[in-house]
C-alpha cells in the first residue's frame, strides 16, 4: 500500500515521519486475505439463501471474523460458486457455503462498512471483495487509520495479494487527505 498511497506524501514530509506511516500503511491490509487454514465466522440478524443463484445475503448487524481480521456492516451479500458436477474441484476457502461449495467468488458489503486488521481500521459506505482477483474496492467516505495516522478519500482499491493500494479522491474534484503523526510508532513486523 505504501508504494502507491503515500509515495508523494512521504517525499514531501520529513523522512522519519513519512517512512513510518508508509511502513504502517504498507502492511495494513495483508490480513484481509481469505485464509485456507482459518475458519470464517459470520453472524447476522438474518440470513437469506438463494441456492439457485448461488447467493447468501446476511442482513442486520453483520460480523465476519477470520483470524484477527474483523468486518462489520449492515448487509453482506456472498456470491459463491456451486460445487462442480464432475470436472476439477474449485479453489476452496475455509468455510462451506450453502450448496456444498467452499469457493466464494465475491462479497459485497453495504451500510457503514468497518474493517479492522491488527491495529489498522478502514471504514466506508460500501466495499466489494473479489476473491478471484484478490482486489478490494471500498467506496464512499473512505477513512483509514492506524494509531494517530489518518488517510481519507472517496475510493480505496487494495490488492490483497501484494498489499498495494490506491486511495483516490472524488471524481468531482475531491482530494485525498492524509494526517501523519510525527511520533507515530512503527508496527511490529
Coordinates of N, CA and C in Angstrom, one line a residue:
X1 N 0.8 -1.2 0.0 CA 0.0 0.0 0.0 C 0.9 1.2 0.0
X2 N 2.0 1.2 0.6 CA 2.9 2.4 0.7 C 3.4 2.8 -0.6
X3 N 3.5 1.9 -1.6 CA 4.1 2.3 -2.9 C 3.2 3.3 -3.6
X4 N 1.9 3.1 -3.6 CA 1.0 3.9 -4.3 C 0.4 5.0 -3.5
X5 N 0.0 4.7 -2.3 CA -0.8 5.6 -1.5 C 0.0 6.8 -0.9
X6 N 1.2 6.5 -0.4 CA 1.9 7.5 0.3 C 3.2 8.0 -0.3
X7 N 3.5 7.5 -1.5 CA 4.8 7.9 -2.1 C 5.0 9.4 -2.2
X8 N 4.0 10.1 -2.7 CA 4.1 11.6 -2.8 C 4.1 12.2 -1.4
X9 N 3.3 11.8 -0.5 CA 3.3 12.4 0.8 C 4.6 12.1 1.6
X10 N 5.1 11.0 1.5 CA 6.4 10.6 2.1 C 7.5 11.5 1.6
X11 N 7.5 11.8 0.3 CA 8.6 12.6 -0.3 C 8.5 14.0 0.2
X12 N 7.3 14.5 0.4 CA 7.1 15.9 0.8 C 7.3 16.1 2.3
X13 N 7.3 15.1 3.1 CA 7.5 15.3 4.5 C 8.8 14.8 5.0
X14 N 9.1 15.1 6.3 CA 10.4 14.6 6.8 C 10.5 13.1 6.7
X15 N 11.7 12.6 6.5 CA 12.0 11.2 6.2 C 11.5 10.3 7.3
X16 N 11.6 10.7 8.5 CA 11.2 9.8 9.7 C 9.7 9.6 9.7
X17 N 9.0 10.7 9.6 CA 7.5 10.7 9.7 C 7.0 10.0 8.5
X18 N 7.4 10.3 7.3 CA 6.9 9.8 6.1 C 7.1 8.3 6.0
X19 N 8.3 7.8 6.3 CA 8.6 6.4 6.2 C 7.9 5.6 7.2
X20 N 7.7 6.2 8.4 CA 7.0 5.4 9.4 C 5.5 5.2 9.0
X21 N 4.9 6.2 8.5 CA 3.5 6.0 8.0 C 3.4 5.1 6.8
X22 N 4.4 5.3 5.9 CA 4.4 4.4 4.7 C 4.5 3.0 5.1
X23 N 5.4 2.7 6.1 CA 5.6 1.3 6.5 C 4.3 0.8 7.2
X24 N 3.7 1.7 8.0 CA 2.5 1.3 8.7 C 1.4 1.0 7.7
X25 N 1.1 1.9 6.8 CA 0.0 1.6 5.9 C 0.4 0.6 4.8
X26 N 1.7 0.4 4.6 CA 2.1 -0.6 3.6 C 1.7 -2.0 4.0
X27 N 1.6 -2.3 5.2 CA 1.2 -3.6 5.7 C -0.2 -3.7 6.2
X28 N -1.0 -2.6 6.0 CA -2.3 -2.5 6.6 C -3.3 -3.6 6.3
X29 N -3.3 -4.1 5.0 CA -4.4 -5.0 4.6 C -3.9 -6.3 4.2
X30 N -2.7 -6.7 4.6 CA -2.3 -8.1 4.3 C -3.2 -9.1 5.1
X31 N -3.8 -8.7 6.2 CA -4.6 -9.6 6.9 C -6.0 -9.8 6.3
X32 N -6.3 -9.1 5.2 CA -7.7 -9.2 4.6 C -7.8 -10.5 3.7
X33 N -6.7 -11.1 3.5 CA -6.8 -12.3 2.6 C -7.6 -13.4 3.3
X34 N -8.3 -14.1 2.4 CA -9.1 -15.3 2.9 C -8.1 -16.4 3.1
X35 N -8.0 -16.9 4.3 CA -7.0 -17.9 4.6 C -7.7 -19.3 4.5
X36 N -6.9 -20.2 3.9 CA -7.5 -21.6 3.8 C -7.3 -22.4 5.1
X37 N -6.6 -21.8 6.1 CA -6.3 -22.6 7.3 C -7.0 -22.0 8.5
X38 N -7.8 -21.0 8.3 CA -8.5 -20.4 9.5 C -10.0 -20.3 9.2
X39 N -10.8 -20.7 10.1 CA -12.3 -20.6 9.9 C -12.8 -19.2 9.8
X40 N -13.9 -19.0 9.1 CA -14.6 -17.8 8.9 C -15.9 -17.9 9.7
X41 N -16.1 -17.0 10.7 CA -17.3 -16.9 11.5 C -18.1 -15.7 11.0
X42 N -19.4 -16.0 10.7 CA -20.3 -14.9 10.2 C -21.5 -15.0 11.1
X43 N -21.9 -13.8 11.7 CA -23.1 -13.6 12.5 C -23.9 -12.5 11.9
X44 N -25.2 -12.6 11.9 CA -26.1 -11.6 11.5 C -27.5 -11.8 12.1
X45 N -28.3 -10.8 11.9 CA -29.7 -10.9 12.4 C -30.5 -11.9 11.5
X46 N -30.2 -11.9 10.2 CA -31.0 -12.7 9.3 C -30.1 -13.2 8.2
X47 N -30.4 -14.4 7.7 CA -29.7 -15.0 6.5 C -30.7 -15.5 5.5
X48 N -30.6 -15.0 4.3 CA -31.4 -15.5 3.2 C -30.5 -16.1 2.2
X49 N -30.9 -17.3 1.7 CA -30.1 -18.1 0.7 C -30.9 -18.3 -0.5
X50 N -30.3 -18.0 -1.6 CA -30.9 -18.3 -2.9 C -29.9 -19.2 -3.6
X51 N -30.1 -20.5 -3.4 CA -29.1 -21.5 -3.9 C -29.1 -21.6 -5.4
X52 N -30.3 -21.3 -6.0 CA -30.3 -21.3 -7.5 C -29.4 -20.3 -8.1
X53 N -29.3 -19.1 -7.4 CA -28.4 -18.1 -7.9 C -27.1 -18.1 -7.2
X54 N -26.8 -19.0 -6.3 CA -25.6 -19.1 -5.5 C -25.3 -17.8 -4.7
X55 N -26.3 -17.3 -4.0 CA -26.2 -16.1 -3.3 C -26.7 -16.3 -1.8
X56 N -25.9 -15.8 -0.9 CA -26.3 -15.8 0.5 C -26.3 -14.3 1.0
X57 N -27.4 -13.9 1.6 CA -27.4 -12.5 2.0 C -27.6 -12.4 3.5
X58 N -26.6 -11.8 4.2 CA -26.7 -11.6 5.6 C -27.1 -10.2 5.8
X59 N -28.1 -9.9 6.7 CA -28.6 -8.6 7.0 C -28.7 -8.4 8.5
X60 N -28.4 -7.1 8.9 CA -28.6 -6.7 10.3 C -27.4 -7.1 11.1
X61 N -26.6 -6.1 11.6 CA -25.5 -6.3 12.5 C -24.6 -7.4 12.1
X62 N -24.1 -7.4 10.8 CA -23.3 -8.5 10.3 C -21.9 -8.3 10.8
X63 N -21.4 -9.4 11.4 CA -20.0 -9.5 11.8 C -19.3 -10.7 11.2
X64 N -18.2 -10.5 10.5 CA -17.4 -11.5 9.9 C -16.0 -11.5 10.5
X65 N -15.6 -12.7 11.1 CA -14.3 -12.7 11.7 C -13.5 -13.9 11.1
X66 N -12.2 -13.6 10.8 CA -11.3 -14.6 10.4 C -9.9 -14.2 10.9
X67 N -9.4 -15.0 11.9 CA -8.1 -14.6 12.5 C -8.3 -13.3 13.2
X68 N -7.4 -12.4 12.9 CA -7.5 -11.1 13.6 C -8.2 -10.0 12.7
X69 N -8.8 -10.5 11.6 CA -9.5 -9.5 10.7 C -11.0 -9.6 11.0
X70 N -11.6 -8.4 11.2 CA -13.0 -8.3 11.5 C -13.7 -7.4 10.5
X71 N -14.8 -7.8 10.0 CA -15.6 -7.0 9.1 C -17.0 -6.8 9.7
X72 N -17.4 -5.5 9.8 CA -18.8 -5.2 10.3 C -19.5 -4.4 9.3
X73 N -20.8 -4.7 9.1 CA -21.6 -4.0 8.1 C -23.0 -4.2 8.3
X74 N -23.9 -3.5 7.7 CA -25.3 -3.7 7.8 C -25.8 -4.9 6.9
X75 N -25.2 -5.0 5.7 CA -25.6 -6.0 4.8 C -24.4 -6.6 4.1
X76 N -24.4 -7.9 4.0 CA -23.3 -8.6 3.3 C -23.9 -9.6 2.3
X77 N -23.6 -9.5 1.0 CA -24.0 -10.4 0.0 C -22.8 -11.3 -0.4
X78 N -23.0 -12.6 -0.2 CA -21.9 -13.5 -0.6 C -22.3 -14.3 -1.8
X79 N -21.5 -14.1 -2.9 CA -21.7 -14.9 -4.1 C -20.7 -16.0 -4.1
X80 N -21.3 -17.2 -4.2 CA -20.4 -18.4 -4.2 C -20.6 -19.3 -5.4
X81 N -19.6 -20.1 -5.7 CA -19.7 -21.0 -6.8 C -20.3 -22.3 -6.4
X82 N -21.1 -22.8 -7.3 CA -21.7 -24.1 -7.0 C -20.7 -25.2 -7.1
X83 N -20.9 -26.2 -6.3 CA -20.0 -27.4 -6.4 C -20.1 -28.0 -7.8
X84 N -18.9 -28.1 -8.5 CA -19.0 -28.6 -9.8 C -19.4 -30.1 -9.9
X85 N -20.1 -30.4 -10.9 CA -20.5 -31.8 -11.1 C -19.5 -32.4 -12.0
X86 N -18.6 -33.3 -11.5 CA -17.5 -33.9 -12.2 C -16.5 -32.8 -12.4
X87 N -15.5 -33.0 -13.3 CA -14.5 -31.9 -13.6 C -13.7 -31.6 -12.4
X88 N -13.0 -30.5 -12.5 CA -12.0 -30.1 -11.5 C -12.7 -29.5 -10.3
X89 N -12.0 -29.6 -9.1 CA -12.6 -29.0 -7.9 C -12.2 -27.5 -7.9
X90 N -13.1 -26.7 -7.3 CA -12.8 -25.3 -7.2 C -11.8 -25.0 -6.1
X91 N -11.2 -23.8 -6.2 CA -10.2 -23.4 -5.2 C -11.1 -23.2 -3.9
X92 N -10.7 -23.8 -2.8 CA -11.5 -23.8 -1.6 C -11.1 -22.8 -0.6
X93 N -12.1 -22.2 0.1 CA -11.8 -21.3 1.2 C -12.1 -22.2 2.4
X94 N -12.0 -21.5 3.6 CA -12.1 -22.3 4.8 C -13.5 -22.7 5.2
X95 N -14.5 -21.9 4.7 CA -15.9 -22.2 5.1 C -16.8 -22.6 4.0
X96 N -17.6 -23.6 4.2 CA -18.5 -24.1 3.2 C -19.8 -23.2 3.1
X97 N -20.2 -22.9 1.9 CA -21.4 -22.1 1.8 C -22.5 -23.1 1.5
X98 N -23.8 -22.6 1.5 CA -24.9 -23.4 1.1 C -24.6 -24.0 -0.3
X99 N -25.1 -25.2 -0.5 CA -24.9 -25.8 -1.8 C -23.6 -26.7 -1.8
X100 N -22.9 -26.7 -0.7 CA -21.7 -27.6 -0.6 C -20.5 -27.0 -1.1
X101 N -20.4 -25.8 -1.7 CA -19.2 -25.3 -2.2 C -18.4 -24.5 -1.2
X102 N -17.1 -24.6 -1.3 CA -16.2 -23.8 -0.4 C -15.7 -22.6 -1.2
X103 N -16.1 -22.3 -2.4 CA -15.5 -21.3 -3.2 C -16.4 -20.0 -3.1
X104 N -15.8 -19.0 -2.6 CA -16.5 -17.7 -2.5 C -16.0 -16.9 -3.7
X105 N -16.9 -16.4 -4.6 CA -16.5 -15.6 -5.7 C -16.2 -14.1 -5.3
X106 N -17.2 -13.6 -4.6 CA -17.1 -12.2 -4.2 C -18.0 -11.9 -3.0
X107 N -17.7 -10.8 -2.3 CA -18.5 -10.3 -1.2 C -18.8 -8.9 -1.5
X108 N -20.1 -8.5 -1.2 CA -20.5 -7.1 -1.3 C -21.1 -6.6 0.0
X109 N -20.4 -5.7 0.6 CA -20.8 -5.1 1.9 C -21.3 -3.7 1.7
X110 N -22.4 -3.4 2.4 CA -23.0 -2.1 2.2 C -23.6 -1.6 3.6
X111 N -23.6 -0.3 3.8 CA -24.1 0.2 5.0 C -23.1 0.3 6.1
X112 N -22.3 1.4 6.1 CA -21.3 1.6 7.2 C -20.4 0.4 7.3
X113 N -19.5 0.2 6.4 CA -18.6 -0.9 6.4 C -17.4 -0.5 7.3
X114 N -17.0 -1.5 8.1 CA -15.9 -1.3 9.1 C -15.0 -2.6 9.0
X115 N -13.7 -2.4 8.7 CA -12.8 -3.5 8.6 C -11.6 -3.2 9.5
X116 N -11.3 -4.1 10.4 CA -10.2 -4.0 11.3 C -9.3 -5.2 11.1
X117 N -8.0 -4.9 10.9 CA -7.0 -6.0 10.8 C -5.8 -5.5 11.6
X118 N -5.5 -6.3 12.7 CA -4.4 -5.9 13.6 C -4.8 -4.5 14.2
X119 N -3.9 -3.5 14.0 CA -4.1 -2.1 14.5 C -4.6 -1.2 13.4
X120 N -4.9 -1.7 12.3 CA -5.4 -0.8 11.2 C -6.9 -0.9 11.0
X121 N -7.6 0.2 10.8 CA -9.0 0.2 10.6 C -9.3 1.0 9.3
X122 N -10.3 0.5 8.5 CA -10.8 1.2 7.3 C -12.3 1.2 7.4
X123 N -12.9 2.3 7.1 CA -14.3 2.4 7.0 C -14.8 3.0 5.7
X124 N -16.0 2.7 5.3 CA -16.5 3.3 4.0 C -18.0 3.0 4.0
X125 N -18.7 3.5 3.0 CA -20.1 3.2 2.8 C -20.4 1.9 2.2
X126 N -19.5 1.4 1.2 CA -19.6 0.2 0.6 C -18.2 -0.5 0.4
X127 N -18.2 -1.8 0.2 CA -17.0 -2.5 -0.1 C -17.3 -3.7 -0.9
X128 N -16.5 -4.0 -1.9 CA -16.6 -5.2 -2.8 C -15.3 -5.9 -2.7
X129 N -15.3 -7.2 -2.3 CA -14.2 -8.1 -2.2 C -14.3 -9.1 -3.3
X130 N -13.4 -9.0 -4.3 CA -13.4 -10.0 -5.4 C -12.3 -11.0 -5.0
X131 N -12.7 -12.2 -4.7 CA -11.8 -13.3 -4.2 C -11.0 -13.9 -5.3
X132 N -11.4 -13.8 -6.5 CA -10.6 -14.4 -7.6 C -9.5 -13.5 -8.0
X133 N -9.7 -12.2 -8.0 CA -8.7 -11.2 -8.4 C -7.9 -10.8 -7.2
X134 N -8.5 -11.0 -6.0 CA -7.9 -10.6 -4.7 C -7.8 -9.1 -4.6
X135 N -8.9 -8.4 -5.1 CA -9.0 -6.9 -5.1 C -10.2 -6.5 -4.3
X136 N -9.9 -5.6 -3.4 CA -11.0 -5.0 -2.6 C -11.2 -3.5 -3.1
X137 N -12.4 -3.1 -3.3 CA -12.8 -1.8 -3.6 C -13.7 -1.2 -2.5
X138 N -13.2 -0.2 -1.8 CA -14.0 0.4 -0.8 C -14.4 1.8 -1.4
X139 N -15.7 2.2 -1.2 CA -16.1 3.5 -1.8 C -17.0 4.2 -0.8
X140 N -17.0 5.5 -1.0 CA -17.9 6.4 -0.1 C -17.3 6.7 1.2
X141 N -16.7 7.9 1.3 CA -16.2 8.4 2.5 C -15.2 7.4 3.2
X142 N -14.2 7.1 2.5 CA -13.2 6.1 3.0 C -12.3 6.8 4.0
X143 N -12.1 6.1 5.2 CA -11.2 6.6 6.2 C -10.4 5.4 6.7
X144 N -9.1 5.6 6.6 CA -8.1 4.6 7.1 C -7.4 5.1 8.3
X145 N -7.2 4.4 9.3 CA -6.5 4.8 10.5 C -5.5 3.7 11.0
X146 N -4.4 4.2 11.5 CA -3.5 3.4 12.3 C -2.9 4.3 13.3
X147 N -3.3 4.0 14.6 CA -2.9 4.9 15.7 C -3.4 6.3 15.4
X148 N -2.5 7.3 15.4 CA -2.9 8.7 15.1 C -2.8 9.0 13.6
X149 N -2.3 8.1 12.8 CA -2.3 8.4 11.4 C -3.6 8.2 10.7
X150 N -4.0 9.1 9.9 CA -5.3 9.0 9.2 C -5.2 9.4 7.7
X151 N -5.9 8.6 6.9 CA -5.9 8.9 5.5 C -7.4 8.8 5.0
X152 N -7.8 9.9 4.3 CA -9.2 10.0 3.8 C -9.3 10.1 2.3
X153 N -10.3 9.6 1.8 CA -10.5 9.7 0.3 C -11.9 9.2 0.0
X154 N -12.2 9.1 -1.3 CA -13.5 8.6 -1.7 C -13.5 7.2 -2.1
X155 N -12.4 6.7 -2.6 CA -12.2 5.3 -3.1 C -10.9 4.7 -2.6
X156 N -10.9 3.4 -2.2 CA -9.7 2.7 -1.8 C -9.7 1.4 -2.6
X157 N -8.7 1.2 -3.3 CA -8.5 -0.1 -4.0 C -7.3 -0.8 -3.4
X158 N -7.5 -2.0 -2.9 CA -6.5 -2.8 -2.3 C -6.3 -4.1 -3.0
X159 N -5.0 -4.4 -3.4 CA -4.6 -5.7 -4.0 C -4.2 -6.5 -2.8
X160 N -5.0 -7.4 -2.4 CA -4.8 -8.2 -1.2 C -3.5 -9.1 -1.3
X161 N -3.3 -9.6 -2.5 CA -2.1 -10.5 -2.7 C -0.8 -9.8 -2.6
X162 N -0.7 -8.5 -3.0 CA 0.5 -7.8 -2.9 C 0.6 -6.7 -1.8
X163 N -0.6 -6.3 -1.3 CA -0.6 -5.3 -0.3 C -0.6 -3.9 -0.9
X164 N -0.5 -3.8 -2.2 CA -0.5 -2.4 -2.9 C -1.9 -1.9 -2.8
X165 N -2.0 -0.5 -2.7 CA -3.3 0.1 -2.6 C -3.3 1.5 -3.2
X166 N -4.4 2.0 -3.6 CA -4.6 3.3 -4.1 C -5.8 4.0 -3.5
X167 N -5.5 5.1 -2.9 CA -6.6 5.9 -2.3 C -6.9 7.1 -3.2
X168 N -8.1 7.3 -3.7 CA -8.5 8.3 -4.6 C -9.5 9.3 -4.1
X169 N -9.5 10.5 -4.6 CA -10.5 11.5 -4.2 C -11.7 11.3 -5.1
X170 N -12.7 12.2 -4.8 CA -13.9 12.1 -5.6 C -13.7 12.5 -7.0
X171 N -14.5 12.0 -7.9 CA -14.3 12.3 -9.3 C -14.7 13.7 -9.6
X172 N -15.5 14.4 -8.7 CA -15.8 15.7 -8.9 C -14.8 16.7 -8.4
X173 N -13.6 16.3 -8.2 CA -12.5 17.2 -7.8 C -12.1 17.0 -6.3
X174 N -12.7 16.0 -5.6 CA -12.3 15.8 -4.3 C -10.8 15.4 -4.2
X175 N -10.2 15.6 -3.0 CA -8.8 15.3 -2.9 C -8.6 14.3 -1.7
X176 N -7.5 13.6 -1.8 CA -7.1 12.7 -0.8 C -6.4 13.5 0.3
X177 N -6.7 13.2 1.6 CA -6.2 13.9 2.7 C -5.5 12.9 3.7
X178 N -4.3 13.2 4.1 CA -3.5 12.4 5.0 C -3.0 13.2 6.1
X179 N -3.1 12.7 7.3 CA -2.6 13.3 8.5 C -1.6 12.2 9.1
X180 N -0.3 12.6 9.2 CA 0.7 11.7 9.7 C 1.2 12.3 11.0
X181 N 1.1 11.5 12.1 CA 1.6 12.0 13.4 C 3.1 11.9 13.4
X182 N 3.8 12.9 13.9 CA 5.3 12.9 13.9 C 5.9 11.8 14.7
X183 N 5.3 11.4 15.7 CA 5.9 10.3 16.6 C 5.2 9.0 16.5
X184 N 4.5 8.8 15.4 CA 3.7 7.5 15.3 C 4.7 6.3 15.4
X185 N 4.3 5.4 16.2 CA 5.1 4.2 16.4 C 5.0 3.3 15.1
X186 N 6.1 2.6 14.8 CA 6.1 1.7 13.7 C 5.6 0.4 14.1
X187 N 4.7 -0.3 13.4 CA 4.1 -1.6 13.8 C 5.2 -2.7 13.8
X188 N 5.0 -3.6 14.7 CA 5.9 -4.8 14.7 C 5.7 -5.6 13.5
X189 N 6.8 -6.2 13.0 CA 6.7 -7.0 11.8 C 7.0 -8.4 12.1

